Amino acid sequence: MGKVIGIDLGTTNSCVAVMEGSTPKVIENSEGARTTPSIVAITDDGERLVGQPAKRQAVTNPERTFFAIKRLIGRSFDDPMTQKDLKLVPYKIKKASSGDAWVEADGKDYSPSQISAFTLTKMKETAEAYLGQPVTQAVITVPAYFNDAQRQATKDAGRIAGLEVLRIINEPTAAALAYGLDKKSTGTIAVYDLGGGTFDVSVLEIGDGVFEVKSTNGDTFLGGEDFDM
């Protein structure tokens, strides 16, 4: 049976890990980093760049460099968050025939799931290079506030990348599991998730190893990148 990988598909950065025994191992990418920028670019000659190479050329190719695509995944064009994003990004966001928010480069349209799939493919290839074997199954984390459409769009991205997504897991739940909080019989915990592009706070209730998200809130336009500016 092949290895199942865990992917943190982030707004700003993504990473991939695998279990080695009972310990998770975060895998370094081909650039030697444990995180990969969630950035995809299309160059003048049609080449696709993902991660650090895409980030390096973003200043000179802003209209074809897609970043923070997670803010659009599973959202309609008319969604207030999409409308806010329109004013902040240099690339073109357009309304698809379905009413969803898509992006465009050189006259070609891409769904957020397609762009996210390029990042997931990079994560898949990173894991395969480390493990020395094909990887076909993954668990992917999403924010607790993601609705069904956003979760399905994330699963679609995995499928496009050639991955069977065994489970979509809430990010605060993943954090609680990482710290072994599922071993507590009962309790209520708060998880503060300060990412590169977002800041979320979630309250979880634990009971017999089961996590229930009682409340979640945050700012999808506030993160570590804003501190760097």
Short mmCIF file of N, CA and C in Angstrom, two decimals, residues 95-172:
data_model
loop_
_atom_site.label_atom_id
_atom_site.label_comp_id
_atom_site.label_asym_id
_atom_site.label_seq_id
_atom_site.Cartn_x
_atom_site.Cartn_y
_atom_site.Cartn_z
N LYS A 95 -15.79 36.53 -14.29
CA LYS A 95 -16.97 35.74 -13.97
C LYS A 95 -17.11 34.61 -14.97
N ALA A 96 -17.06 33.37 -14.49
CA ALA A 96 -17.23 32.21 -15.36
C ALA A 96 -18.71 32.04 -15.70
N SER A 97 -19.00 31.19 -16.68
CA SER A 97 -20.39 30.96 -17.07
C SER A 97 -21.22 30.41 -15.92
N SER A 98 -20.55 29.73 -14.99
CA SER A 98 -21.23 29.17 -13.82
C SER A 98 -21.50 30.22 -12.75
N GLY A 99 -20.89 31.40 -12.93
CA GLY A 99 -21.01 32.45 -11.93
C GLY A 99 -19.85 32.45 -10.95
N ASP A 100 -18.98 31.44 -11.05
CA ASP A 100 -17.83 31.35 -10.16
C ASP A 100 -16.75 32.35 -10.55
N ALA A 101 -15.86 32.63 -9.61
CA ALA A 101 -14.71 33.49 -9.87
C ALA A 101 -13.60 32.66 -10.50
N TRP A 102 -13.15 33.05 -11.68
CA TRP A 102 -12.02 32.41 -12.35
C TRP A 102 -10.96 33.48 -12.60
N VAL A 103 -9.79 33.05 -13.05
CA VAL A 103 -8.73 34.00 -13.39
C VAL A 103 -8.33 33.80 -14.85
N GLU A 104 -7.66 34.80 -15.39
CA GLU A 104 -7.30 34.75 -16.81
C GLU A 104 -5.85 35.15 -17.02
N ALA A 105 -5.20 34.46 -17.96
CA ALA A 105 -3.85 34.84 -18.39
C ALA A 105 -3.73 34.56 -19.88
N ASP A 106 -3.34 35.57 -20.64
CA ASP A 106 -3.16 35.44 -22.09
C ASP A 106 -4.40 34.89 -22.78
N GLY A 107 -5.57 35.33 -22.35
CA GLY A 107 -6.80 34.91 -22.99
C GLY A 107 -7.29 33.53 -22.60
N LYS A 108 -6.56 32.86 -21.71
CA LYS A 108 -6.98 31.53 -21.26
C LYS A 108 -7.51 31.63 -19.84
N ASP A 109 -8.65 30.98 -19.61
CA ASP A 109 -9.28 31.03 -18.29
C ASP A 109 -8.90 29.82 -17.44
N TYR A 110 -8.72 30.07 -16.15
CA TYR A 110 -8.38 29.00 -15.21
C TYR A 110 -9.31 29.11 -14.00
N SER A 111 -9.80 27.97 -13.54
CA SER A 111 -10.56 27.97 -12.29
C SER A 111 -9.57 27.99 -11.13
N PRO A 112 -9.97 28.50 -9.97
CA PRO A 112 -9.09 28.44 -8.80
C PRO A 112 -8.66 27.01 -8.47
N SER A 113 -9.52 26.04 -8.76
CA SER A 113 -9.15 24.63 -8.52
C SER A 113 -7.99 24.22 -9.42
N GLN A 114 -8.00 24.69 -10.67
CA GLN A 114 -6.90 24.37 -11.59
C GLN A 114 -5.59 24.97 -11.11
N ILE A 115 -5.63 26.23 -10.69
CA ILE A 115 -4.42 26.89 -10.20
C ILE A 115 -3.92 26.20 -8.93
N SER A 116 -4.84 25.88 -8.03
CA SER A 116 -4.46 25.18 -6.80
C SER A 116 -3.88 23.80 -7.12
N ALA A 117 -4.40 23.18 -8.18
CA ALA A 117 -3.90 21.85 -8.57
C ALA A 117 -2.43 21.90 -8.97
N PHE A 118 -2.00 23.02 -9.56
CA PHE A 118 -0.58 23.14 -9.92
C PHE A 118 0.29 23.13 -8.66
N THR A 119 -0.17 23.80 -7.61
CA THR A 119 0.56 23.78 -6.34
C THR A 119 0.52 22.39 -5.72
N LEU A 120 -0.64 21.74 -5.76
CA LEU A 120 -0.76 20.38 -5.21
C LEU A 120 0.11 19.40 -5.98
N THR A 121 0.23 19.60 -7.28
CA THR A 121 1.12 18.74 -8.08
C THR A 121 2.56 18.89 -7.62
N LYS A 122 2.96 20.12 -7.33
CA LYS A 122 4.31 20.37 -6.81
C LYS A 122 4.50 19.65 -5.47
N MET A 123 3.50 19.68 -4.61
CA MET A 123 3.56 18.99 -3.32
C MET A 123 3.66 17.47 -3.54
N LYS A 124 2.89 16.97 -4.47
CA LYS A 124 2.90 15.54 -4.81
C LYS A 124 4.28 15.12 -5.31
N GLU A 125 4.85 15.92 -6.21
CA GLU A 125 6.17 15.61 -6.77
C GLU A 125 7.26 15.69 -5.70
N THR A 126 7.12 16.65 -4.78
CA THR A 126 8.07 16.78 -3.67
C THR A 126 8.07 15.51 -2.82
N ALA A 127 6.88 15.01 -2.52
CA ALA A 127 6.76 13.79 -1.72
C ALA A 127 7.29 12.58 -2.47
N GLU A 128 7.00 12.50 -3.76
CA GLU A 128 7.45 11.35 -4.56
C GLU A 128 8.97 11.31 -4.67
N ALA A 129 9.60 12.49 -4.79
CA ALA A 129 11.06 12.54 -4.87
C ALA A 129 11.69 12.05 -3.57
N TYR A 130 11.06 12.39 -2.45
CA TYR A 130 11.57 11.98 -1.14
C TYR A 130 11.33 10.49 -0.88
N LEU A 131 10.14 10.02 -1.21
CA LEU A 131 9.77 8.63 -0.92
C LEU A 131 10.30 7.64 -1.95
N GLY A 132 10.57 8.14 -3.16
CA GLY A 132 11.04 7.25 -4.21
C GLY A 132 9.96 6.32 -4.74
N GLN A 133 8.72 6.75 -4.64
CA GLN A 133 7.60 5.95 -5.12
C GLN A 133 6.43 6.86 -5.46
N PRO A 134 5.52 6.40 -6.32
CA PRO A 134 4.36 7.23 -6.67
C PRO A 134 3.46 7.48 -5.46
N VAL A 135 2.84 8.63 -5.45
CA VAL A 135 1.89 8.99 -4.39
C VAL A 135 0.55 9.29 -5.06
N THR A 136 -0.50 8.67 -4.57
CA THR A 136 -1.82 8.86 -5.18
C THR A 136 -2.90 9.28 -4.19
N GLN A 137 -2.58 9.29 -2.89
CA GLN A 137 -3.60 9.59 -1.89
C GLN A 137 -3.11 10.68 -0.94
N ALA A 138 -4.04 11.54 -0.54
CA ALA A 138 -3.66 12.66 0.33
C ALA A 138 -4.80 13.07 1.25
N VAL A 139 -4.41 13.72 2.34
CA VAL A 139 -5.32 14.44 3.22
C VAL A 139 -4.95 15.91 3.09
N ILE A 140 -5.93 16.78 2.91
CA ILE A 140 -5.67 18.20 2.70
C ILE A 140 -6.40 19.02 3.76
N THR A 141 -5.72 20.01 4.31
CA THR A 141 -6.35 20.86 5.33
C THR A 141 -7.03 22.07 4.68
N VAL A 142 -8.13 22.50 5.30
CA VAL A 142 -8.84 23.72 4.87
C VAL A 142 -9.26 24.50 6.12
N PRO A 143 -9.51 25.79 5.98
CA PRO A 143 -10.01 26.56 7.13
C PRO A 143 -11.35 26.01 7.63
N ALA A 144 -11.60 26.17 8.91
CA ALA A 144 -12.85 25.67 9.49
C ALA A 144 -14.07 26.36 8.90
N TYR A 145 -13.89 27.59 8.42
CA TYR A 145 -15.04 28.34 7.89
C TYR A 145 -15.36 27.98 6.43
N PHE A 146 -14.56 27.15 5.78
CA PHE A 146 -14.85 26.76 4.40
C PHE A 146 -16.21 26.09 4.31
N ASN A 147 -17.01 26.51 3.34
CA ASN A 147 -18.31 25.88 3.14
C ASN A 147 -18.18 24.66 2.22
N ASP A 148 -19.29 24.01 1.92
CA ASP A 148 -19.25 22.78 1.12
C ASP A 148 -18.67 23.03 -0.27
N ALA A 149 -19.00 24.17 -0.88
CA ALA A 149 -18.49 24.47 -2.22
C ALA A 149 -16.98 24.64 -2.20
N GLN A 150 -16.46 25.30 -1.17
CA GLN A 150 -15.01 25.50 -1.07
C GLN A 150 -14.29 24.19 -0.79
N ARG A 151 -14.89 23.34 0.02
CA ARG A 151 -14.29 22.03 0.31
C ARG A 151 -14.30 21.15 -0.94
N GLN A 152 -15.40 21.18 -1.68
CA GLN A 152 -15.48 20.39 -2.90
C GLN A 152 -14.49 20.89 -3.94
N ALA A 153 -14.34 22.21 -4.05
CA ALA A 153 -13.39 22.78 -5.01
C ALA A 153 -11.96 22.39 -4.65
N THR A 154 -11.67 22.27 -3.35
CA THR A 154 -10.35 21.82 -2.91
C THR A 154 -10.13 20.35 -3.27
N LYS A 155 -11.17 19.53 -3.09
CA LYS A 155 -11.08 18.13 -3.50
C LYS A 155 -10.90 18.02 -5.02
N ASP A 156 -11.58 18.88 -5.76
CA ASP A 156 -11.43 18.90 -7.22
C ASP A 156 -9.99 19.22 -7.61
N ALA A 157 -9.38 20.16 -6.88
CA ALA A 157 -7.98 20.51 -7.15
C ALA A 157 -7.08 19.29 -6.94
N GLY A 158 -7.35 18.54 -5.89
CA GLY A 158 -6.59 17.32 -5.64
C GLY A 158 -6.75 16.32 -6.76
N ARG A 159 -7.98 16.16 -7.23
CA ARG A 159 -8.25 15.21 -8.32
C ARG A 159 -7.52 15.62 -9.59
N ILE A 160 -7.54 16.92 -9.91
CA ILE A 160 -6.84 17.42 -11.09
C ILE A 160 -5.34 17.14 -10.98
N ALA A 161 -4.82 17.20 -9.75
CA ALA A 161 -3.39 16.95 -9.50
C ALA A 161 -3.06 15.46 -9.46
N GLY A 162 -4.06 14.61 -9.66
CA GLY A 162 -3.82 13.17 -9.65
C GLY A 162 -3.84 12.56 -8.27
N LEU A 163 -4.53 13.20 -7.35
CA LEU A 163 -4.59 12.71 -5.98
C LEU A 163 -6.01 12.32 -5.59
N GLU A 164 -6.13 11.19 -4.95
CA GLU A 164 -7.39 10.83 -4.32
C GLU A 164 -7.39 11.48 -2.93
N VAL A 165 -8.28 12.41 -2.72
CA VAL A 165 -8.33 13.12 -1.44
C VAL A 165 -9.16 12.30 -0.46
N LEU A 166 -8.48 11.63 0.45
CA LEU A 166 -9.16 10.74 1.39
C LEU A 166 -9.99 11.52 2.40
N ARG A 167 -9.48 12.69 2.74
CA ARG A 167 -10.21 13.49 3.73
C ARG A 167 -9.81 14.96 3.62
N ILE A 168 -10.80 15.81 3.82
CA ILE A 168 -10.57 17.24 4.01
C ILE A 168 -10.70 17.49 5.50
N ILE A 169 -9.64 18.01 6.12
CA ILE A 169 -9.64 18.19 7.58
C ILE A 169 -9.51 19.67 7.92
N ASN A 170 -10.26 20.10 8.93
CA ASN A 170 -10.19 21.50 9.36
C ASN A 170 -8.81 21.81 9.93
N GLU A 171 -8.28 22.96 9.56
CA GLU A 171 -6.94 23.35 10.02
C GLU A 171 -6.82 23.39 11.55
N PRO A 172 -7.77 23.97 12.28
CA PRO A 172 -7.62 23.96 13.75
C PRO A 172 -7.67 22.56 14.34
#
